[in-house]
Coordinates of C-alpha atoms in Angstrom, one line a residue:
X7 CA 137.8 1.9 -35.4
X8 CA 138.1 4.3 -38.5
X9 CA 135.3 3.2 -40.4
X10 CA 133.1 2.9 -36.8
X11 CA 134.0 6.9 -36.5
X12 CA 132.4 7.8 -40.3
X13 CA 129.3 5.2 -39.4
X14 CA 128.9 7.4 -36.4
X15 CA 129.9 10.4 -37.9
X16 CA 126.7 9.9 -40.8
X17 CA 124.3 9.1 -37.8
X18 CA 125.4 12.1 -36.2
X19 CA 124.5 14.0 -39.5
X20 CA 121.5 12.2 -40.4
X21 CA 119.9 13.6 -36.9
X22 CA 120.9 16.6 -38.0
X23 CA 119.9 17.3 -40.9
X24 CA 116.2 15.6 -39.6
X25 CA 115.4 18.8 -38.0
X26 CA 115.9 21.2 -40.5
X27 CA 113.8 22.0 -43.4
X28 CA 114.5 20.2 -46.6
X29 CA 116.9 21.4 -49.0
X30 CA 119.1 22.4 -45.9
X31 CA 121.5 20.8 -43.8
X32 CA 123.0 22.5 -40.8
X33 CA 127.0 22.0 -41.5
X34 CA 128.6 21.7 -44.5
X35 CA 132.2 21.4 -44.8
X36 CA 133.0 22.7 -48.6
X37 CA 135.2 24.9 -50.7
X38 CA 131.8 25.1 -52.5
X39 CA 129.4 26.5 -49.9
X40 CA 129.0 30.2 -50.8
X41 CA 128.5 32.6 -48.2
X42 CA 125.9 35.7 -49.3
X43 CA 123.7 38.3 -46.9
X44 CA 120.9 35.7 -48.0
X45 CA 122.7 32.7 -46.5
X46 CA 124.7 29.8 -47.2
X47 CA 124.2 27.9 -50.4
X48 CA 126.2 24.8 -51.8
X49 CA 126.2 24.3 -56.0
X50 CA 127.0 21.3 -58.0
X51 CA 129.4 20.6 -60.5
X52 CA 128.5 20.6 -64.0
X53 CA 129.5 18.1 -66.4
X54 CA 132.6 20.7 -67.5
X55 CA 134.2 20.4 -63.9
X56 CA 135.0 23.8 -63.7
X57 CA 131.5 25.6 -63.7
X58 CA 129.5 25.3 -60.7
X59 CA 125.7 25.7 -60.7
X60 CA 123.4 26.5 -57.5
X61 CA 119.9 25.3 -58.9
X62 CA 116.5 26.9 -57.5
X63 CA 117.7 29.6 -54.7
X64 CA 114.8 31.7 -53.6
X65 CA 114.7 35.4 -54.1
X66 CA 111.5 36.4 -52.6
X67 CA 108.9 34.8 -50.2
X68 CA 106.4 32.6 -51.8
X69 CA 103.7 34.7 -53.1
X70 CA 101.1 32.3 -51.9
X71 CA 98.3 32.6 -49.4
X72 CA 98.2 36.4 -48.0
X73 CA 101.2 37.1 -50.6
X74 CA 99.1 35.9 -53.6
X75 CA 98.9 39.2 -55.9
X76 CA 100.7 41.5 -53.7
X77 CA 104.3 42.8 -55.0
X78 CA 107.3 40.9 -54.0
X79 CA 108.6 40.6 -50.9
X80 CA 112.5 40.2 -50.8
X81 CA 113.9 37.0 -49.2
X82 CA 114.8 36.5 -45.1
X83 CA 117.8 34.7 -44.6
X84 CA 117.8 31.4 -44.2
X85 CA 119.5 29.6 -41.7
X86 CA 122.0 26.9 -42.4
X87 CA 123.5 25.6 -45.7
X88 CA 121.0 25.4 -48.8
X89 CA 121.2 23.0 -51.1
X90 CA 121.0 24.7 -54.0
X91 CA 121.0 20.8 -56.4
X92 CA 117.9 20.5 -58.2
X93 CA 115.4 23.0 -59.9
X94 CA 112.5 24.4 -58.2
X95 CA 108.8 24.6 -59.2
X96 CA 107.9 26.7 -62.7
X97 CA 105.9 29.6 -62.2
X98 CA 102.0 28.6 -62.4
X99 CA 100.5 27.9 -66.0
X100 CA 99.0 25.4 -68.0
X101 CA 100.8 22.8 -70.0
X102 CA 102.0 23.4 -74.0
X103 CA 100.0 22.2 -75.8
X104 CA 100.7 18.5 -77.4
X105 CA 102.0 18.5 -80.6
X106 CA 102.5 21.7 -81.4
X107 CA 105.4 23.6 -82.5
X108 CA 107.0 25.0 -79.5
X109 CA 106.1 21.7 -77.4
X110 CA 107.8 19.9 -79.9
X111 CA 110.8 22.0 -80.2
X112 CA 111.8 22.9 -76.8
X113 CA 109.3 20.7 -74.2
X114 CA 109.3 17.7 -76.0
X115 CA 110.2 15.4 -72.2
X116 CA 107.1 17.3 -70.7
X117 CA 106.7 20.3 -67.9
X118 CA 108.1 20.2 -65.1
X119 CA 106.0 20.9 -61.9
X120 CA 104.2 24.5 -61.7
X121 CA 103.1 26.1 -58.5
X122 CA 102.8 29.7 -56.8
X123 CA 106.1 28.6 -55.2
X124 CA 108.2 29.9 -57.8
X125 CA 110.5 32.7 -56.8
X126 CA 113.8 31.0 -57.3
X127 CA 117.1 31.5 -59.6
X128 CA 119.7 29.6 -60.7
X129 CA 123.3 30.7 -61.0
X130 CA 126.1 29.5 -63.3
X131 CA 129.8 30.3 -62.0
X132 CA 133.3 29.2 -62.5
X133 CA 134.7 27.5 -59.8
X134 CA 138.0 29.6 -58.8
X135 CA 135.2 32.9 -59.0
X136 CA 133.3 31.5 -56.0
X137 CA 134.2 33.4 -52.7
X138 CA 136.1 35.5 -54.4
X139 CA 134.9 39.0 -54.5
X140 CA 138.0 40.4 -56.0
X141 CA 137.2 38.0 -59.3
X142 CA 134.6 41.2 -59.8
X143 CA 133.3 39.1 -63.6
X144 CA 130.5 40.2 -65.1
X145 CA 127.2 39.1 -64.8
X146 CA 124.0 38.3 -67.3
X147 CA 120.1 37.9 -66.1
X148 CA 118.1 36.2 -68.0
X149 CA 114.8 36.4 -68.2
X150 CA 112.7 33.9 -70.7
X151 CA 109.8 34.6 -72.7
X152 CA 106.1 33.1 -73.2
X153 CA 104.1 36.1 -73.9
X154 CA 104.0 36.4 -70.1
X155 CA 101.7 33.2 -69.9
X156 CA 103.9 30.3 -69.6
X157 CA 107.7 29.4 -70.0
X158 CA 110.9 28.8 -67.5
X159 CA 114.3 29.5 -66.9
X160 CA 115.7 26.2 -67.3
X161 CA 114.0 25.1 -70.4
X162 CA 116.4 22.5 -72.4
X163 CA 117.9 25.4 -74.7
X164 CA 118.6 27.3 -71.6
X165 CA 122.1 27.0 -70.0
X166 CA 125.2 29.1 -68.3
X167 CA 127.3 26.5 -68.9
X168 CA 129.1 27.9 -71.9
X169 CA 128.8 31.4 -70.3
X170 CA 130.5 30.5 -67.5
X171 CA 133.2 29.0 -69.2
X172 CA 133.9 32.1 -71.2
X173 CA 133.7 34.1 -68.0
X174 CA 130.7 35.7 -67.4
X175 CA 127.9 34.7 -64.6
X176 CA 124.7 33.5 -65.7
X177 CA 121.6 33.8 -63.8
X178 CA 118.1 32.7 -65.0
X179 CA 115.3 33.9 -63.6
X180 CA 111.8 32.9 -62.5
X181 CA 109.0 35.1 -62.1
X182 CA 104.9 35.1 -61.6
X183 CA 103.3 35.1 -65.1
X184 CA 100.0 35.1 -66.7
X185 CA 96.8 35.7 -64.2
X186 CA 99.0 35.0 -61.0
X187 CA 101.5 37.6 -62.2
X188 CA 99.4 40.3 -64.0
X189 CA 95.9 40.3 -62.7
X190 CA 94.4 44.2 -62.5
X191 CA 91.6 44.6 -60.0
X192 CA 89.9 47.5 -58.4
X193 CA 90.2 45.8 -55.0
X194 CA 93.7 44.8 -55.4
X195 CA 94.6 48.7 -56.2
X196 CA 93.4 49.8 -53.1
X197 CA 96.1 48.1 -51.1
X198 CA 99.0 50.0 -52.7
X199 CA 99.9 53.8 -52.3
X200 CA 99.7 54.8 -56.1
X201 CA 96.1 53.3 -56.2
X202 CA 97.7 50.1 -59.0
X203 CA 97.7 46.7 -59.1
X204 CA 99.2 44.3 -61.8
X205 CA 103.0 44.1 -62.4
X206 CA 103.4 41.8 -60.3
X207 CA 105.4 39.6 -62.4
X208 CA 107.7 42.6 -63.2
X209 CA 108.4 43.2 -59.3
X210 CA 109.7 39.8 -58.9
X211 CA 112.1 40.8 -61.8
X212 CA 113.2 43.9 -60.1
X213 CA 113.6 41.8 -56.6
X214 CA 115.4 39.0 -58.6
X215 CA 117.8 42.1 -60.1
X216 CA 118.2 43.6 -56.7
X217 CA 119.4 40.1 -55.0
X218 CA 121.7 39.6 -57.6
X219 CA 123.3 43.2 -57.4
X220 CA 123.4 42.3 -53.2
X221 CA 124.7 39.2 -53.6
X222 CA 126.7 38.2 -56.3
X223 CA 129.4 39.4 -55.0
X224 CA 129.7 36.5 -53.2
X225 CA 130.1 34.3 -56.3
X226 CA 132.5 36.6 -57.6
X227 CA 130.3 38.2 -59.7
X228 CA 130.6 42.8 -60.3
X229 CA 127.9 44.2 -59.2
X230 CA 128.1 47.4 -61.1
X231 CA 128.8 45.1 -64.3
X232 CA 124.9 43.5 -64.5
X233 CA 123.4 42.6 -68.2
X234 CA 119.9 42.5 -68.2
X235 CA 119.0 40.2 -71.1
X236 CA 115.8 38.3 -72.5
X237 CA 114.1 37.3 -75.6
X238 CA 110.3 37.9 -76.7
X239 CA 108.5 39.3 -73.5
X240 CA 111.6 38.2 -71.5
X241 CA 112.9 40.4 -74.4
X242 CA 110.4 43.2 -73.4
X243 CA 110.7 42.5 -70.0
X244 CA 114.3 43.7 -70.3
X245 CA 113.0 47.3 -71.8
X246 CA 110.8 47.5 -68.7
X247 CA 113.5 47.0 -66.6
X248 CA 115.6 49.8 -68.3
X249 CA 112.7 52.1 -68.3
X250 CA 112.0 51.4 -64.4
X251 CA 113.3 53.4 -61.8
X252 CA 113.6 50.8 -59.5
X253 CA 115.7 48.8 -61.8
X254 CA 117.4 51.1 -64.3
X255 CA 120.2 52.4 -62.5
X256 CA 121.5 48.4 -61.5
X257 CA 121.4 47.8 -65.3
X258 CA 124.9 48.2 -66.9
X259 CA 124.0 46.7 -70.2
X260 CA 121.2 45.4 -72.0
X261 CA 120.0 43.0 -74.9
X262 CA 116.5 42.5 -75.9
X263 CA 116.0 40.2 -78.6
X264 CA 112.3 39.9 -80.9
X265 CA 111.1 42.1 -78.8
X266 CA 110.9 45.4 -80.7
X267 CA 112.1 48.3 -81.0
X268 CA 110.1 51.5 -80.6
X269 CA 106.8 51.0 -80.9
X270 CA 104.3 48.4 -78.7
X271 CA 105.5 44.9 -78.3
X272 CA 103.3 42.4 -76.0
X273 CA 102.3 45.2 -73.8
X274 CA 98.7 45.9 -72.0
X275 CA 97.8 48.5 -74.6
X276 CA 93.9 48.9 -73.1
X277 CA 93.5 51.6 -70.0
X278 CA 94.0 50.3 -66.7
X279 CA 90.9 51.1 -65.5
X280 CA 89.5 48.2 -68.6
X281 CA 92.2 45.8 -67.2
X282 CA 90.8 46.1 -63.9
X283 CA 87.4 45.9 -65.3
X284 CA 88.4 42.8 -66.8
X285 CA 90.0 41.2 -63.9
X286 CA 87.0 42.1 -61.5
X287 CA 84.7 40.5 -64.0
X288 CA 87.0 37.2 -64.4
X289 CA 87.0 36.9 -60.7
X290 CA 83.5 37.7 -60.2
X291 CA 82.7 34.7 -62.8
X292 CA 84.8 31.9 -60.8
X293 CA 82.9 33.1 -57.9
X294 CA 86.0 34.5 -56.4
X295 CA 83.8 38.5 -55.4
X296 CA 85.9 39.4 -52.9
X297 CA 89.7 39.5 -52.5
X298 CA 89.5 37.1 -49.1
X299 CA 88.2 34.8 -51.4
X300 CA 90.9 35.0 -54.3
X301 CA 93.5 34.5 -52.1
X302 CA 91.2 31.8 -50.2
X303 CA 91.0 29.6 -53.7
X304 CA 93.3 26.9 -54.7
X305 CA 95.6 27.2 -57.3
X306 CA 93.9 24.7 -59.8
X307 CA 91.1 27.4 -59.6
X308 CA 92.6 29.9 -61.2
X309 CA 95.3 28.5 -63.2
X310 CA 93.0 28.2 -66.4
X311 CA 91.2 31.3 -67.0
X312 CA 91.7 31.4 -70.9
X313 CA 88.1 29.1 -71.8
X314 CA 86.1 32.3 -70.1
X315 CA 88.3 34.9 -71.6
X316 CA 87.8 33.2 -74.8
X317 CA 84.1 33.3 -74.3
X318 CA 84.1 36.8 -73.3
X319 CA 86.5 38.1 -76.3
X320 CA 89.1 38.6 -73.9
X321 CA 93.0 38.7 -75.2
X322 CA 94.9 37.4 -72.2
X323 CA 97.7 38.7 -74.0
X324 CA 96.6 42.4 -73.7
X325 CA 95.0 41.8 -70.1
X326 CA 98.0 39.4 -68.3
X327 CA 100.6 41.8 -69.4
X328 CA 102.6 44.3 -68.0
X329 CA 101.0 47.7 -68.1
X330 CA 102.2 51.6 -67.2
X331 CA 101.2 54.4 -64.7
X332 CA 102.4 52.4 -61.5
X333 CA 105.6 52.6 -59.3
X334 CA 107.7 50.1 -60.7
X335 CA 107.0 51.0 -64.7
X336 CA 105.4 54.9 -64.1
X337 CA 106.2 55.5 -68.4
X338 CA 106.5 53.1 -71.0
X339 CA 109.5 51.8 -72.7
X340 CA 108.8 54.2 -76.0
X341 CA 108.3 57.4 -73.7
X342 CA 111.3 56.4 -71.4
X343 CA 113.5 56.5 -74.5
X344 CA 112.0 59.8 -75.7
X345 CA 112.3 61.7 -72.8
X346 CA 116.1 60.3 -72.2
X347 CA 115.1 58.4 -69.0
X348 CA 116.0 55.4 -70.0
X349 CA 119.4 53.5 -68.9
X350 CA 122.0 54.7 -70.8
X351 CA 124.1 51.7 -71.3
X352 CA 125.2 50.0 -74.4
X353 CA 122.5 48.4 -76.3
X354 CA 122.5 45.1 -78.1
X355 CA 119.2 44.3 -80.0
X356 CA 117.7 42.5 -82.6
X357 CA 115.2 39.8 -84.4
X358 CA 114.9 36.8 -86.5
X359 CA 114.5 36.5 -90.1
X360 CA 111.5 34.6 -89.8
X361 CA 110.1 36.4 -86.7
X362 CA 107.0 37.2 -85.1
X363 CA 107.1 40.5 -87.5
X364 CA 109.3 42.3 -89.1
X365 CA 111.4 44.5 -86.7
X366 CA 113.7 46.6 -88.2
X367 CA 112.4 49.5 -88.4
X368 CA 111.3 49.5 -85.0
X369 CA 114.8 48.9 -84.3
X370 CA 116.3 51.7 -86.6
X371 CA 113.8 54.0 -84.7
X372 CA 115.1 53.0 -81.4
X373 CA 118.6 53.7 -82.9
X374 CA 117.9 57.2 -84.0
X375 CA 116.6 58.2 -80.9
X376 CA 119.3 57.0 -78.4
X377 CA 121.8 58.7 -80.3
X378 CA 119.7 62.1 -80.1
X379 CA 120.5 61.9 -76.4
X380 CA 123.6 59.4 -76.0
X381 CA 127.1 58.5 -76.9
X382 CA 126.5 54.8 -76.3
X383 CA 126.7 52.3 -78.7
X384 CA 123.8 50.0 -80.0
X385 CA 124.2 47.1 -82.0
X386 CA 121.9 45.7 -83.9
X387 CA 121.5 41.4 -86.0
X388 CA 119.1 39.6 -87.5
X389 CA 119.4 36.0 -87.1
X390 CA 118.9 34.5 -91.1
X391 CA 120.0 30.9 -90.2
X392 CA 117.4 28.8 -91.4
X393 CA 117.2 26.5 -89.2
X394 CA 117.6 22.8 -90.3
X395 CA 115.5 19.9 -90.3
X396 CA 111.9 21.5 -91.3
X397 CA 110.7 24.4 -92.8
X398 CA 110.2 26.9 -90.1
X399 CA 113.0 28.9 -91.2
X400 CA 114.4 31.5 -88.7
X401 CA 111.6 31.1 -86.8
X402 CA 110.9 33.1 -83.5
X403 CA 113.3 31.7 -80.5
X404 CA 115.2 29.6 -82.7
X405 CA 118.1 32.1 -81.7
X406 CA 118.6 30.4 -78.6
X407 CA 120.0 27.2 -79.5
X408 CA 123.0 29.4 -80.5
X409 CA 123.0 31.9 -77.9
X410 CA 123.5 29.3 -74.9
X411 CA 125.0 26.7 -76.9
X412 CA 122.8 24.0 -76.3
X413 CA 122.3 22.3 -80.0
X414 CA 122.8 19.0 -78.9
X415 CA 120.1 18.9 -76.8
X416 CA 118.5 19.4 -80.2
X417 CA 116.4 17.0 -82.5
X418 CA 117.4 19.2 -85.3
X419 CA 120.0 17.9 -87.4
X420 CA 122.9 20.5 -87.0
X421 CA 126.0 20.5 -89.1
X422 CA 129.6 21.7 -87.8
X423 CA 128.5 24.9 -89.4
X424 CA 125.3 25.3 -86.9
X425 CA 127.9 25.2 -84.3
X426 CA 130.6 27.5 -85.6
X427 CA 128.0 29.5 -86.0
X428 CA 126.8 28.6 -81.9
X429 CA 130.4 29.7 -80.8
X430 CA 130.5 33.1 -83.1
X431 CA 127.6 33.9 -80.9
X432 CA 128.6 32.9 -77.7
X433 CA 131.6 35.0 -78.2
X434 CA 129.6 38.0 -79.3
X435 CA 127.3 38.0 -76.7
X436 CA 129.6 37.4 -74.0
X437 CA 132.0 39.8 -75.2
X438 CA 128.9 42.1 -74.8
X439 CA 128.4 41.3 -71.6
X440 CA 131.9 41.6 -70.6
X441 CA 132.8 45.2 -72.4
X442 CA 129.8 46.8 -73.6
X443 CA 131.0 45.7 -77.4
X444 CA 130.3 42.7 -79.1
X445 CA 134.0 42.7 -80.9
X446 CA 135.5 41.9 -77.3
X447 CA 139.2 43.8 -77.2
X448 CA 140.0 42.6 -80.6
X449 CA 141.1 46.0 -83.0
X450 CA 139.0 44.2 -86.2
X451 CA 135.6 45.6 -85.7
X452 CA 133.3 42.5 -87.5
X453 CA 130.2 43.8 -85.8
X454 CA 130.2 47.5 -86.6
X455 CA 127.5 50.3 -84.4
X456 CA 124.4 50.9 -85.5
X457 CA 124.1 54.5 -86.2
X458 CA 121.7 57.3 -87.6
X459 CA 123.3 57.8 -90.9
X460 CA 124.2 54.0 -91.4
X461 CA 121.6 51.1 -89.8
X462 CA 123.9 48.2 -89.4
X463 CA 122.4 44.8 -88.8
X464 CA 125.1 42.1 -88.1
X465 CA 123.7 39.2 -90.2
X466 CA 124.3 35.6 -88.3
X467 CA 124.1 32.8 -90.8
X468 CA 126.3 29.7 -90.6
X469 CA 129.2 30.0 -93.2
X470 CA 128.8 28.1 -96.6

């Protein structure tokens, strides 16, 4: 009789479940099912047994169709219990290519799936924190770079795992990139109020930063305790957001790492009005003259613009980039931080040894002029580990083995040093996040301000 009452208990469920979309169910019974404004949503244990990750929830309605190229529109509730298990699309791009550095380092086991659908984040928790707003623990955005062309927020180095388990939330963001997520054009502008188009890619940012300030609560995350954190252009997304006014006054802390300091860093330096220019031409040569039919075409159409752009002399990294003079980013990062509109919240910032380019004194610059106007602290590293296993040194991104603590995911032959080395940052940065200092509570400053009359750069090398 008992096992006849689970049989048609399942079959009862099954029917259920049958009429509701997928990825949903209509009852679940779980200490694990995590009420927010948005909805429901059940996570999944991760291999540590006390962190609990909600894979792929959706932030914003998918800009596709009508929505393709307009600014983000914030989720509806959803009805029912998501099932927040698996991953979600990868914002629209092409592949890396094979064989080359950066495929081999950190997309080795291919891409996953990229669509339009792509609005979704992912949250990493500890397990007592979840409906529990008095936890109030602090929280850290992430948002990854790829020169605002391609990338993901759950590439292999990328994980809250060891954040969680130090006690801060970590959410990883997804967000329109490249020609679906940056795209000027004079047609486009007229349908906003301040005459712009573009950004979009930074809009789903600020939507992504809004839900989590509305919601994570509910996972037992502060609210008024948000890090805003990425590296390269997630890196200058993160001084975009702290330059916004839609954005900035969410931000308790910040770290931008190889992105800069003062002074341009993968930014649309050319005049709108060229960017629009440049888009109404590219659209004009796929045939696409009108906006009915850019939002008419399919998404293979316009994935690959960069053969024309090549052809034409176009840099997609100029033109498919965030740009100023609209609501969302009306000054630029530089000007923000010279007229003292910027956040002012503690600042953690630096490069690697082997970087893009050298970005000290960008750094030291950005230094100076925060303390002309402000009493919080910035700190400032190089990363000098030479990475082992090739030659590639310190290279660009190789940082983020160590900052997530994911070097066994790794081909790279690290040493018990690599990952002392992994844990001294961990701590560092989730110290950060926690108190605004990278020291933590601990009375022996190891990682001293960065200051006007003495640039400190905290040097993170693995101990010989």
């Amino acid at each position: 009789m008992k096992n006849r009452f689970f049989v048609i208990l399942a079959l009862l469920s099954a029917a259920t479940l049958s009429g509701h979309a997928a990825g949903f169910s209509a009852a679940v019974f779980s200490d694990d099912v995590v009420t927010t404004p948005s909805g429901r949503v059940e996570g999944v244990l991760t291999d540590s047994s006390d962190v609990m990750v909600f894979k792929g929830i959706p932030y914003a309605e998918p800009p596709i169709g009508s929505l393709r190229w307009r600014r983000t529109i914030p989720v509806k509730p959803w009805k029912g219990v998501l099932r927040a298990d698996h991953f979600r699309d990868i914002a629209l791009q092409t592949d890396q290519d094979k064989g080359s550095f950066y495929e081999k380092e950190f997309f080795r086991f291919g891409m996953p799936h990229s669509s339009e659908n792509s609005l979704y984040l992912n949250i990493w928790v500890p397990r007592r924190a979840l409906n529990n707003p008095a936890a109030r623990m602090p929280v850290c955005m992430w948002i990854h770079g790829g020169a605002y062309q391609n990338g993901y927020s759950y590439e292999m180095e990328m994980d809250g795992d060891e954040w969680a388990r130090r006690g801060v939330i970590l959410v990883t963001v997804g967000y329109r990139m490249g020609i679906t997520g940056f795209l000027c054009h004079p047609e486009l502008a007229k349908e906003n109020a301040d005459g712009q188009s573009g950004n979009y890619g930074l809009y789903d940012q600020i939507t992504a930063l809004k839900w989590i300030h509305d919601n994570i609560s509910a996972f037992g995350g502060d609210p008024t305790n948000i890090t805003v954190m990425g590296q390269s252009a997630g890196g200058g997304s993160v001084k975009n957001l702290v330059a916004s006014p839609l954005s900035r006054s969410l931000i308790a802390k910040a770290i931008i790492e190889s992105a800069g300091g003062l002074g341009n860093f993968l930014s649309g330096n050319d005049p709108v009005d060229y960017m629009q220019h440049t888009g109404k031409m590219l659209m004009d040569s796929l045939g696409f003259t009108t906006v009915e039919k850019m939002r008419d075409a399919r998404s293979d159409e316009v994935r690959d613009p960069w053969s024309i752009c090549r052809r034409q002399g176009i840099n997609t990294m100029q033109v498919f980039a965030p740009h100023t003079g609209d609501t969302a980013l009306p000054e630029s990062f530089d000007n923000a931080v010279t007229d003292n509109s910027v956040a002012d919240v503690p600042y953690l910032i630096g490069y690697t040894a082997n970087d893009m380019l050298p970005m000290d004194e960008a750094i030291n610059r950005f230094v100076d002029k925060r303390a002309e106007y402000s009493r919080q602290p910035v700190y400032s590293y190089e990363f000098t580990r030479r990475l082992p296993g090739d030659d590639a040194g310190a290279f660009h991104s190789s940082e983020l083995w160590y900052t997530f603590g994911t070097l066994a995911r790794s081909w790279r032959p690290f040493t018990p040093a690599d990952y002392a080395l992994s844990k001294e940052m961990l701590d560092f940065w989730t110290n950060f996040a926690k108190y605004g200092n990278p020291n933590g509570t601990s009375r022996r400053t190891v990682w001293k301000q960065s200051t006007p009359k003495k640039h400190f750069f905290m040097k993170l090398d693995i101990k010989k």
